Coordinates of C-alpha atoms and ligand atoms in Angstrom, one line a residue:
Chain R
M1 CA 79.4 39.9 88.7
K2 CA 82.8 40.7 87.4
T3 CA 82.1 44.5 87.2
N4 CA 80.9 44.3 90.8
T5 CA 84.2 43.0 92.2
N6 CA 86.0 45.5 90.0
M7 CA 84.0 48.2 91.6
K8 CA 84.9 46.9 95.0
R9 CA 88.6 46.8 94.2
R10 CA 88.4 50.3 92.8
E11 CA 86.7 51.6 95.8
L12 CA 89.3 50.0 98.1
T13 CA 92.2 51.4 96.1
D14 CA 90.5 54.8 96.3
L15 CA 90.2 54.5 100.1
F16 CA 93.8 53.3 100.4
I17 CA 95.2 56.2 98.5
K18 CA 93.0 58.6 100.4
I19 CA 94.3 57.2 103.7
I20 CA 98.0 57.2 102.9
S21 CA 97.8 60.7 101.4
S22 CA 96.0 62.0 104.5
I23 CA 98.7 60.5 106.7
A24 CA 101.4 62.0 104.6
A25 CA 99.7 65.4 104.7
S26 CA 99.3 65.1 108.5
I27 CA 103.0 64.3 109.0
G28 CA 104.0 67.3 107.0
I29 CA 101.6 69.6 108.8
F30 CA 102.7 68.1 112.2
F31 CA 106.4 69.0 111.6
L32 CA 105.5 72.5 110.3
L33 CA 103.4 73.3 113.3
W34 CA 106.0 71.8 115.6
I35 CA 108.7 74.1 114.1
I36 CA 106.4 77.2 114.4
F37 CA 105.4 76.2 117.9
T38 CA 108.9 75.6 119.1
V39 CA 110.1 78.9 117.5
F40 CA 107.3 80.8 119.3
Q41 CA 107.8 79.0 122.6
R42 CA 111.5 79.5 122.8
G43 CA 111.7 82.8 121.0
F44 CA 108.9 84.5 122.8
A45 CA 110.8 84.6 126.0
A46 CA 113.7 86.4 124.3
L47 CA 111.6 89.2 123.1
S48 CA 111.6 92.3 125.2
I49 CA 111.9 96.0 124.7
D50 CA 115.7 95.6 125.2
F51 CA 115.7 93.0 122.4
F52 CA 114.5 95.7 120.0
T53 CA 116.4 98.7 121.3
K54 CA 119.8 97.6 122.8
L55 CA 123.1 96.5 121.3
P56 CA 124.4 93.1 122.2
T57 CA 126.5 92.8 125.3
P58 CA 129.8 90.9 125.5
P59 CA 129.6 87.2 126.4
G60 CA 128.8 86.6 130.0
M61 CA 127.2 90.0 130.6
E62 CA 123.5 90.0 131.2
G63 CA 120.9 92.0 129.0
G64 CA 121.4 93.7 125.7
G65 CA 119.5 93.3 122.5
L66 CA 119.8 92.9 118.8
V67 CA 118.8 96.3 117.5
N68 CA 121.9 96.5 115.3
A69 CA 121.1 93.1 113.7
I70 CA 117.5 94.0 113.2
T71 CA 118.3 97.2 111.4
G72 CA 121.1 95.5 109.5
T73 CA 118.9 92.9 108.1
A74 CA 116.3 95.5 107.2
I75 CA 119.0 97.6 105.4
I76 CA 120.5 94.6 103.5
T77 CA 117.0 93.4 102.5
F78 CA 116.0 96.9 101.4
L79 CA 119.2 97.4 99.3
A80 CA 118.8 94.0 97.8
T81 CA 115.2 94.8 97.0
I82 CA 116.0 98.1 95.3
I83 CA 118.6 96.4 93.1
G84 CA 116.9 93.1 92.5
V85 CA 113.3 94.2 91.9
P86 CA 113.8 96.6 89.0
V87 CA 116.3 94.4 87.3
G88 CA 114.2 91.3 87.8
V89 CA 110.9 92.9 86.7
L90 CA 112.6 94.5 83.6
T91 CA 114.1 91.1 82.8
G92 CA 110.6 89.6 83.0
I93 CA 109.3 92.3 80.8
Y94 CA 112.0 91.7 78.3
L95 CA 111.3 88.0 78.2
S96 CA 107.6 88.3 77.8
E97 CA 107.3 91.4 75.6
Y98 CA 110.4 91.7 73.5
G99 CA 112.5 88.6 73.5
S100 CA 109.9 85.9 73.7
H101 CA 110.9 84.2 70.5
S102 CA 114.4 85.6 70.0
R103 CA 117.6 83.7 70.5
F104 CA 118.9 86.1 73.1
G105 CA 115.5 85.8 74.9
S106 CA 115.8 82.0 75.0
L107 CA 119.3 82.3 76.3
V108 CA 118.2 84.8 79.1
R109 CA 115.3 82.5 80.0
L110 CA 117.7 79.5 80.2
V111 CA 120.1 81.5 82.5
V112 CA 117.2 82.6 84.6
N113 CA 115.9 79.1 85.1
L114 CA 119.3 77.8 85.9
T115 CA 120.1 80.5 88.4
I116 CA 116.9 79.9 90.3
G117 CA 118.3 76.5 91.1
I118 CA 121.8 77.7 92.2
P119 CA 122.3 77.1 96.0
S120 CA 122.5 80.4 97.8
I121 CA 125.8 79.6 99.3
V122 CA 127.3 79.4 95.8
V123 CA 126.0 82.9 95.1
G124 CA 127.6 84.0 98.4
L125 CA 130.9 82.5 97.4
F126 CA 130.6 84.2 93.9
V127 CA 130.2 87.6 95.5
F128 CA 133.0 86.9 97.9
A129 CA 135.3 86.2 95.1
L130 CA 134.1 89.0 92.9
V131 CA 133.6 91.8 95.4
V132 CA 134.9 91.0 98.9
I133 CA 138.4 89.9 97.8
P134 CA 139.1 92.7 95.3
T135 CA 137.8 95.4 97.7
G136 CA 139.5 93.8 100.7
N137 CA 136.5 94.0 103.0
F138 CA 133.1 92.5 103.9
S139 CA 130.3 95.0 103.4
A140 CA 126.6 95.5 103.5
W141 CA 126.7 96.2 99.8
A142 CA 128.3 92.9 99.0
G143 CA 125.6 91.1 101.0
A144 CA 122.9 93.1 99.4
L145 CA 124.4 92.2 96.0
A146 CA 124.4 88.5 96.8
Q147 CA 120.8 88.7 98.0
S148 CA 119.7 90.6 94.9
I149 CA 121.3 88.0 92.7
I150 CA 119.2 85.4 94.5
M151 CA 116.0 87.5 94.1
L152 CA 116.6 88.4 90.5
P153 CA 115.8 85.2 88.7
V154 CA 112.8 84.5 91.0
I155 CA 111.3 87.9 90.2
A156 CA 112.2 87.7 86.5
R157 CA 110.5 84.3 86.3
T158 CA 107.3 85.3 88.1
S159 CA 107.1 88.6 86.2
E160 CA 107.4 86.8 82.9
D161 CA 104.7 84.3 84.0
M162 CA 102.4 87.0 85.2
L163 CA 102.9 89.0 82.0
N164 CA 102.2 85.9 79.9
L165 CA 98.8 85.7 81.5
V166 CA 97.8 89.1 80.0
P167 CA 95.4 88.4 77.2
N168 CA 96.9 89.2 73.8
E169 CA 93.8 91.1 72.9
L170 CA 94.8 93.7 75.4
R171 CA 98.2 94.2 73.8
E172 CA 96.5 94.5 70.4
A173 CA 93.8 96.9 71.8
S174 CA 96.4 99.2 73.3
L175 CA 98.5 99.4 70.2
A176 CA 95.3 99.7 68.1
I177 CA 94.5 103.1 69.6
G178 CA 98.0 104.3 68.6
M179 CA 100.0 103.7 71.8
P180 CA 103.7 103.2 71.3
K181 CA 104.7 99.8 72.5
W182 CA 106.6 101.0 75.6
R183 CA 103.5 102.9 76.8
S184 CA 101.3 99.9 76.2
I185 CA 103.7 97.8 78.3
V186 CA 104.0 100.4 81.1
S187 CA 100.5 101.5 81.5
I188 CA 98.3 98.6 80.2
I189 CA 100.2 95.3 80.3
F190 CA 102.1 96.0 83.4
R191 CA 99.2 97.5 85.2
Y192 CA 97.1 94.5 84.3
S193 CA 99.5 92.1 85.9
K194 CA 100.7 94.4 88.7
S195 CA 99.2 92.4 91.6
G196 CA 100.7 89.2 90.4
I197 CA 104.1 90.8 90.0
M198 CA 103.8 92.4 93.5
T199 CA 103.0 89.0 95.0
G200 CA 106.1 87.5 93.3
V201 CA 108.2 90.4 94.6
L202 CA 106.9 90.0 98.2
L203 CA 107.6 86.3 98.2
A204 CA 111.1 86.9 96.9
V205 CA 111.7 89.5 99.6
A206 CA 110.4 87.0 102.2
R207 CA 112.7 84.4 100.8
I208 CA 115.9 86.5 101.0
S209 CA 115.1 88.0 104.4
G210 CA 115.6 84.5 105.8
E211 CA 118.7 83.6 103.8
T212 CA 122.0 83.1 105.8
A213 CA 124.4 81.5 103.3
P214 CA 124.8 84.5 101.0
L215 CA 125.6 86.8 103.9
L216 CA 128.1 84.5 105.7
F217 CA 131.1 85.6 103.7
T218 CA 129.8 88.8 102.2
V219 CA 128.5 90.9 105.1
M220 CA 129.8 88.7 107.9
N221 CA 128.4 90.1 111.1
S222 CA 129.2 92.7 113.7
Q223 CA 128.6 93.3 117.4
F224 CA 128.3 97.1 116.9
W225 CA 126.4 99.8 115.1
M226 CA 127.3 100.1 111.5
K227 CA 129.1 103.2 110.5
S228 CA 128.8 102.8 106.7
L229 CA 127.6 100.3 104.1
N230 CA 131.2 99.5 103.2
E231 CA 131.9 97.4 106.3
P232 CA 130.6 94.2 107.9
I233 CA 127.3 94.9 109.5
A234 CA 125.2 93.0 112.0
N235 CA 122.3 91.0 110.7
L236 CA 119.8 88.5 112.1
T237 CA 120.5 85.4 110.2
V238 CA 124.2 85.3 110.7
T239 CA 123.6 86.2 114.3
I240 CA 121.3 83.2 114.7
Y241 CA 124.0 81.1 113.1
N242 CA 126.7 82.4 115.5
Y243 CA 124.7 82.6 118.6
A244 CA 122.9 79.3 118.3
M245 CA 126.3 77.5 118.4
S246 CA 127.7 79.6 121.2
P247 CA 128.1 78.1 124.7
F248 CA 126.2 81.0 126.3
D249 CA 122.5 80.4 127.3
D250 CA 121.5 84.0 126.8
W251 CA 123.0 84.1 123.3
R252 CA 121.1 80.9 122.4
Q253 CA 118.0 82.6 123.8
F254 CA 118.6 85.5 121.4
A255 CA 119.0 83.2 118.5
W256 CA 115.5 81.9 119.2
G257 CA 114.2 85.4 119.5
A258 CA 115.8 86.4 116.2
S259 CA 114.3 83.2 114.6
L260 CA 110.9 84.1 115.8
L261 CA 111.2 87.6 114.5
I262 CA 112.3 86.4 111.0
T263 CA 109.6 83.8 111.0
M264 CA 107.0 86.3 111.8
V265 CA 108.2 88.8 109.1
V266 CA 108.2 86.0 106.5
L267 CA 104.7 84.8 107.5
F268 CA 103.5 88.4 107.4
L269 CA 104.9 89.0 103.9
N270 CA 103.3 85.8 102.8
I271 CA 100.0 86.8 104.1
I272 CA 100.2 90.2 102.5
A273 CA 101.2 88.5 99.2
R274 CA 98.1 86.3 99.5
M275 CA 95.9 89.2 100.3
I276 CA 97.1 91.1 97.2
L277 CA 96.4 88.2 95.0
K278 CA 92.9 87.7 96.5
E279 CA 92.1 91.3 96.1
A280 CA 93.1 91.2 92.4
K281 CA 90.6 88.3 91.8
Chain U
M1 CA 86.9 91.2 40.3
S2 CA 83.3 90.7 39.8
V3 CA 81.9 94.1 40.7
V4 CA 78.9 94.4 38.4
S5 CA 77.0 97.4 39.5
L6 CA 80.0 99.6 40.3
L7 CA 81.4 102.0 37.8
H8 CA 85.0 103.0 37.0
S9 CA 85.5 106.7 37.0
K10 CA 89.0 107.9 36.4
A11 CA 88.1 111.5 37.2
S12 CA 89.6 111.8 40.7
I13 CA 91.8 108.8 40.9
P14 CA 94.9 109.4 43.0
E15 CA 98.0 109.6 40.8
E16 CA 99.6 106.7 42.5
L17 CA 96.7 104.4 41.5
Q18 CA 96.5 105.6 37.9
K19 CA 99.9 104.2 37.3
N20 CA 98.7 100.8 38.4
E21 CA 96.3 99.7 35.7
A22 CA 95.8 96.3 37.2
C23 CA 94.0 97.8 40.1
L24 CA 91.8 100.7 39.3
P25 CA 89.7 101.8 42.2
L26 CA 86.1 101.1 41.8
Y27 CA 83.9 104.1 42.2
Y28 CA 80.4 103.8 43.4
E29 CA 77.9 105.1 40.9
H30 CA 76.0 107.1 43.5
L31 CA 79.0 108.4 45.3
N32 CA 81.0 111.3 44.1
T33 CA 83.9 110.7 46.4
P34 CA 86.9 108.6 46.1
P35 CA 87.1 105.5 48.4
K36 CA 88.2 106.0 51.9
V37 CA 90.3 102.9 51.8
S38 CA 91.4 101.2 48.6
V39 CA 93.0 97.8 48.8
C40 CA 95.0 96.6 45.8
G41 CA 96.5 93.2 45.2
L42 CA 96.8 92.4 48.9
D43 CA 98.4 89.1 49.8
F44 CA 98.9 88.0 53.4
F45 CA 101.2 85.4 54.9
Y46 CA 101.4 83.6 58.2
G47 CA 104.9 82.4 57.9
E48 CA 104.7 80.1 54.8
H49 CA 100.9 79.9 54.8
Q50 CA 99.2 82.3 52.5
A51 CA 95.9 83.5 54.1
L52 CA 94.9 86.2 51.6
L53 CA 95.2 86.1 47.8
D54 CA 95.1 89.2 45.7
N55 CA 92.4 91.1 47.6
D56 CA 91.1 94.2 45.8
I57 CA 88.4 96.2 47.5
D58 CA 87.3 99.8 47.9
I59 CA 85.7 101.0 51.1
A60 CA 83.2 103.8 50.6
P61 CA 83.4 106.7 53.0
N62 CA 80.6 107.1 55.6
K63 CA 79.2 103.8 54.7
V64 CA 79.2 100.4 56.4
T65 CA 81.0 97.7 54.6
A66 CA 80.4 94.2 55.8
I67 CA 82.9 91.4 55.3
I68 CA 81.2 87.9 55.4
G69 CA 82.4 84.4 54.7
P70 CA 82.8 81.1 56.4
S71 CA 85.1 80.8 59.4
G72 CA 88.8 80.7 58.5
C73 CA 88.4 82.4 55.2
G74 CA 90.6 85.4 56.1
K75 CA 88.1 88.0 57.2
S76 CA 90.0 89.0 60.4
T77 CA 93.3 88.7 58.5
H78 CA 92.1 91.2 55.9
L79 CA 90.8 93.7 58.5
R80 CA 94.0 93.5 60.6
V81 CA 96.0 94.8 57.7
Y82 CA 94.2 98.2 57.6
N83 CA 95.7 99.4 60.9
R84 CA 98.9 97.3 60.5
I85 CA 98.2 95.6 63.9
F86 CA 99.4 92.3 62.4
E87 CA 102.9 93.7 62.6
L88 CA 102.9 92.9 66.3
Y89 CA 103.8 89.4 65.1
K90 CA 107.1 88.9 63.4
D91 CA 106.1 86.0 61.2
Q92 CA 103.1 87.8 59.6
K93 CA 103.6 89.6 56.3
A94 CA 101.4 91.6 54.0
K95 CA 102.1 92.3 50.3
G96 CA 100.3 94.7 48.1
K97 CA 98.8 98.2 48.6
V98 CA 96.3 99.6 51.1
L99 CA 95.6 103.2 50.4
L100 CA 94.0 105.4 53.0
D101 CA 92.8 108.6 51.3
G102 CA 95.1 107.7 48.5
E103 CA 98.2 107.2 50.6
N104 CA 99.8 103.8 51.0
I105 CA 99.7 102.9 54.6
F106 CA 102.9 100.9 54.1
S107 CA 104.8 103.9 52.9
S108 CA 107.7 105.0 55.0
K109 CA 106.2 108.4 55.3
I110 CA 103.3 107.0 57.4
N111 CA 103.5 107.5 61.1
I112 CA 102.1 104.2 62.5
L113 CA 100.7 105.8 65.7
E114 CA 98.9 108.4 63.6
L115 CA 97.6 105.7 61.3
R116 CA 96.2 103.8 64.2
R117 CA 94.5 106.9 65.6
K118 CA 92.9 107.4 62.2
V119 CA 91.9 103.8 61.9
G120 CA 90.3 102.5 65.1
M121 CA 89.6 98.9 65.9
I122 CA 87.0 97.1 67.9
F123 CA 87.8 93.5 68.8
Q124 CA 85.6 90.4 69.1
K125 CA 86.1 90.2 72.9
P126 CA 85.7 93.5 74.8
T127 CA 89.1 94.7 75.8
P128 CA 88.7 97.4 78.5
F129 CA 92.0 98.7 79.8
P130 CA 92.8 97.9 83.5
M131 CA 91.6 101.4 84.6
S132 CA 88.5 103.3 85.4
V133 CA 85.7 103.8 82.9
F134 CA 86.7 107.5 82.5
E135 CA 90.4 106.7 82.1
N136 CA 89.6 104.1 79.5
V137 CA 88.2 106.8 77.2
A138 CA 90.5 109.6 78.3
Y139 CA 93.7 107.5 77.8
G140 CA 93.7 107.8 74.0
L141 CA 92.7 111.4 74.1
K142 CA 95.7 112.3 76.3
L143 CA 97.9 110.2 74.1
H144 CA 97.1 112.0 70.9
Y145 CA 96.0 115.5 71.9
A146 CA 97.5 118.1 74.3
I147 CA 94.3 119.2 75.9
S148 CA 93.2 120.5 79.3
K149 CA 91.5 118.4 82.0
S150 CA 88.2 120.1 81.5
E151 CA 88.3 119.5 77.7
I152 CA 89.1 115.9 78.4
S153 CA 86.0 115.5 80.6
I154 CA 83.9 117.1 77.9
K155 CA 85.3 114.8 75.2
V156 CA 84.9 111.7 77.4
E157 CA 81.3 112.5 78.0
E158 CA 80.8 113.2 74.3
A159 CA 82.4 109.8 73.3
L160 CA 80.4 107.9 75.9
R161 CA 77.2 109.6 74.7
R162 CA 77.9 108.7 71.1
A163 CA 78.6 105.2 72.1
A164 CA 75.2 105.1 73.8
L165 CA 76.7 104.3 77.1
W166 CA 76.7 107.6 79.0
D167 CA 73.4 107.1 80.8
E168 CA 74.4 103.7 82.1
V169 CA 77.8 104.8 83.4
K170 CA 77.6 108.4 84.2
D171 CA 77.4 107.6 88.0
M172 CA 80.2 105.1 87.9
L173 CA 83.0 106.8 85.9
S174 CA 85.6 105.9 88.5
K175 CA 84.7 102.2 88.6
P176 CA 87.0 99.9 86.8
G177 CA 86.1 99.3 83.2
M178 CA 86.2 95.6 83.7
A179 CA 83.4 95.9 86.2
L180 CA 80.9 96.6 83.5
S181 CA 78.8 94.0 81.7
G182 CA 80.1 92.5 78.5
G183 CA 77.8 94.6 76.3
Q184 CA 78.7 97.7 78.2
Q185 CA 82.4 96.9 78.0
Q186 CA 82.1 96.6 74.2
R187 CA 80.4 100.0 74.0
L188 CA 83.2 101.3 76.2
C189 CA 85.7 100.1 73.7
V190 CA 83.7 101.9 71.0
A191 CA 83.7 105.1 73.1
R192 CA 87.5 104.6 73.6
A193 CA 88.0 104.2 69.8
I194 CA 85.9 107.1 68.7
A195 CA 87.2 109.5 71.4
V196 CA 90.4 110.0 69.4
E197 CA 88.4 111.0 66.4
P198 CA 89.3 108.3 64.0
E199 CA 88.2 108.3 60.4
V200 CA 87.7 104.6 59.9
L201 CA 86.4 102.1 62.4
L202 CA 87.3 98.4 62.0
M203 CA 85.1 96.0 63.8
D204 CA 85.9 92.3 64.0
E205 CA 82.8 90.4 65.0
P206 CA 82.0 93.0 67.7
T207 CA 78.8 91.3 68.8
S208 CA 79.8 87.6 68.7
A209 CA 80.8 87.6 72.4
I210 CA 77.8 89.5 73.8
D211 CA 74.1 88.9 74.4
P212 CA 71.3 89.7 71.9
V213 CA 70.1 92.9 73.7
A214 CA 73.6 94.3 73.8
T215 CA 74.0 93.2 70.1
L216 CA 71.0 95.2 69.2
K217 CA 72.4 98.3 70.9
I218 CA 75.7 97.9 69.1
E219 CA 73.9 97.6 65.8
E220 CA 71.9 100.7 66.4
L221 CA 75.2 102.4 67.4
I222 CA 76.9 101.4 64.1
D223 CA 74.0 102.9 62.2
S224 CA 74.4 106.2 64.0
L225 CA 78.2 106.2 63.8
K226 CA 78.4 106.0 60.0
Q227 CA 77.4 109.7 59.8
K228 CA 80.9 110.4 61.1
F229 CA 83.0 107.4 60.4
T230 CA 83.7 104.9 57.7
I231 CA 82.9 101.5 59.1
V232 CA 84.2 98.1 58.1
I233 CA 82.7 95.2 60.0
V234 CA 83.5 91.5 59.9
T235 CA 80.6 89.3 60.8
H236 CA 79.7 85.7 60.3
N237 CA 76.1 86.6 61.0
M238 CA 74.5 87.2 57.6
Q239 CA 71.4 88.7 59.0
Q240 CA 73.5 91.2 60.7
A241 CA 75.4 92.1 57.6
A242 CA 72.1 92.5 55.7
R243 CA 70.6 94.7 58.5
I244 CA 73.4 97.1 59.0
S245 CA 75.7 97.3 55.9
D246 CA 75.6 99.2 52.7
F247 CA 78.2 97.1 50.9
T248 CA 79.1 93.5 51.4
A249 CA 82.2 91.6 50.5
F250 CA 82.0 87.8 50.4
F251 CA 85.3 86.1 51.2
Y252 CA 86.1 82.5 50.5
K253 CA 89.5 80.8 51.1
G254 CA 91.4 84.1 51.2
K255 CA 89.8 85.5 48.1
I256 CA 87.2 88.2 47.6
V257 CA 84.6 86.2 45.6
E258 CA 82.1 89.0 45.3
F259 CA 81.8 92.6 46.4
D260 CA 78.7 94.7 45.8
K261 CA 75.9 96.6 47.4
T262 CA 74.5 94.6 50.3
K263 CA 71.1 94.5 48.7
K264 CA 72.5 93.0 45.6
I265 CA 74.5 90.4 47.4
F266 CA 71.6 89.2 49.4
T267 CA 69.0 89.2 46.7
N268 CA 70.8 88.6 43.5
P269 CA 74.4 87.5 43.9
A270 CA 76.4 87.2 40.7
Q271 CA 78.5 84.3 41.9
K272 CA 77.3 80.8 42.6
K273 CA 79.5 80.5 45.6
T274 CA 78.0 83.6 47.2
E275 CA 74.5 82.3 46.6
E276 CA 75.4 79.0 48.2
Y277 CA 76.8 80.7 51.2
I278 CA 74.0 83.2 51.8
T279 CA 71.4 80.5 51.4
G280 CA 73.2 78.5 54.0
R281 CA 74.4 75.6 51.9
F282 CA 77.8 75.8 53.6
G283 CA 79.7 77.9 56.1
Ligands
ADP301 N1 98.1 83.6 64.0 C1 98.0 82.8 63.0 N2 99.0 82.0 62.6 C2 98.8 81.1 61.5 N3 97.7 81.0 60.8 C3 96.7 81.8 61.1 C4 96.7 82.7 62.2 N4 95.6 83.4 62.3 C5 94.8 82.9 61.3 N5 95.5 82.0 60.6 C6 95.0 81.2 59.4 O1 94.6 82.2 58.4 C7 93.4 81.8 57.8 C8 92.4 83.0 58.0 O2 92.1 83.2 59.4 P1 91.2 84.3 59.9 O3 91.5 85.6 59.2 O4 91.3 84.4 61.3 O5 89.7 83.8 59.4 P2 88.3 84.4 59.8 O6 88.5 85.7 60.6 O7 87.6 84.6 58.5 O8 87.6 83.3 60.6 C9 92.9 80.6 58.5 O9 93.3 79.5 57.7 C10 93.7 80.5 59.8 O10 94.0 79.2 60.1
MG302 MG1 87.9 86.1 62.6

């Protein structure tokens, strides 16, 4: 008899947990879908050929577009990627293949894990103090540097994790046919974990392409075409920040358009990352 | 050392060894050649833990030498000294001498990459590289030899044929090596190892992770490979040792308890421990 009531109670608890976790999941999904839906609904109206091809107009004037901000974000993200990815991947390789048990390795790992948690606005402030003030101007380079600092630990960490998944037998097998260690790393170990590392890189790129804080006081923003990488340039996230708070309806409309664009790019990168991972399996 | 039926013959002992009276190489009565590998007073440490104690053994050229013994007795540890692969791990240390053709592999004159070309290794689990079947075999070739593309193709085919794999893979050379079956992957690893023309092949339980049919194929392969190579194989399968080897070393708790012709070990072992092990009383 006793076991029977116990069973009942256990089943009830089970059901209860199932119900509240389903509710929690539904709430989460609901807000997510709501955000995406709103961004699409509001943003879609802003998207036009002009949006992608014209420069912004002064406040009050109709028309214009965000072509400078779109290219600006693309450039900053690209620069950040070519700085952050090699350094991040090499750091991951160091941690996994060379310094896994050394003191310096542990120190690097600690720093990597700590910097992953640093708020991006702090990184922006750091670059502001270190680059912007000494050089005397905001620039695309400063922004790219800030973004790459945000990417670096994320990529280093995923790379290390992915490299740690490589079976040790493969390391031994490649050295056992007389490969120097660097070659075994480059053409066997790295190749084995390439898709995992690629996924990590794409997710990091997706993450920084939506960051605003590190750009606020490093790149700032601009209404014009950029002339060089050593000056403030237009970019989507700071544009969203500026335009969303402006009193002009058409600027707020543009902010939604820019939000939609970034959301789509981020979603796209995430989907590609997932596909690469699936392919690898 | 309890090598009963083996004779000492100082005739062609390398000079380096002659100075070391404690460890004369043991010459096989029916062989007129010096040993391919001669191990002398080998100790091995995992950090503080000593896993091998004073191992002496001579590996006959162009023969199959089997290493048997209960799990954890140091078979793999012993084998992994011959190509110095253990050096990948900082806390692992070997003491003593391992002579390959009379030259100490720990000498500073030894080029480790060349040593590993000469002393190939097959692991327990198949370890194809993340590349095509063809590339798996070609990689080592390109690494060690400056040869043309057409020569590479010829050598790859030759190695795959010798590994008894060619007929099964000739139409899928560009497929990933990992797409092959376990037994095929293991033969691919054999092909990869022999492609660089090694002199010694080390095999650490090469059949323990594959099915019986594939095991049979590998065993036949080993028999054909000894024409060209000196083979040292670790196995915990005593029937396998009896089937394929010429000499057998019985390891127990890090020591070589007995080393002799395989026939002798399995019919009339000199040591009680050996007899207990081969009759299945422990292990
Ligand atoms: N990486 C390692 N670190 C520490 N001890 C090890 C390691 N590998 C093996 N050993 C120890 O060394 C001894 C011999 O192991 P091993 O050579 O793998 O035995 P076998 O191959 O005969 O089964 C065992 O006691 C084992 O616990
Ligand atoms: Mg073993």
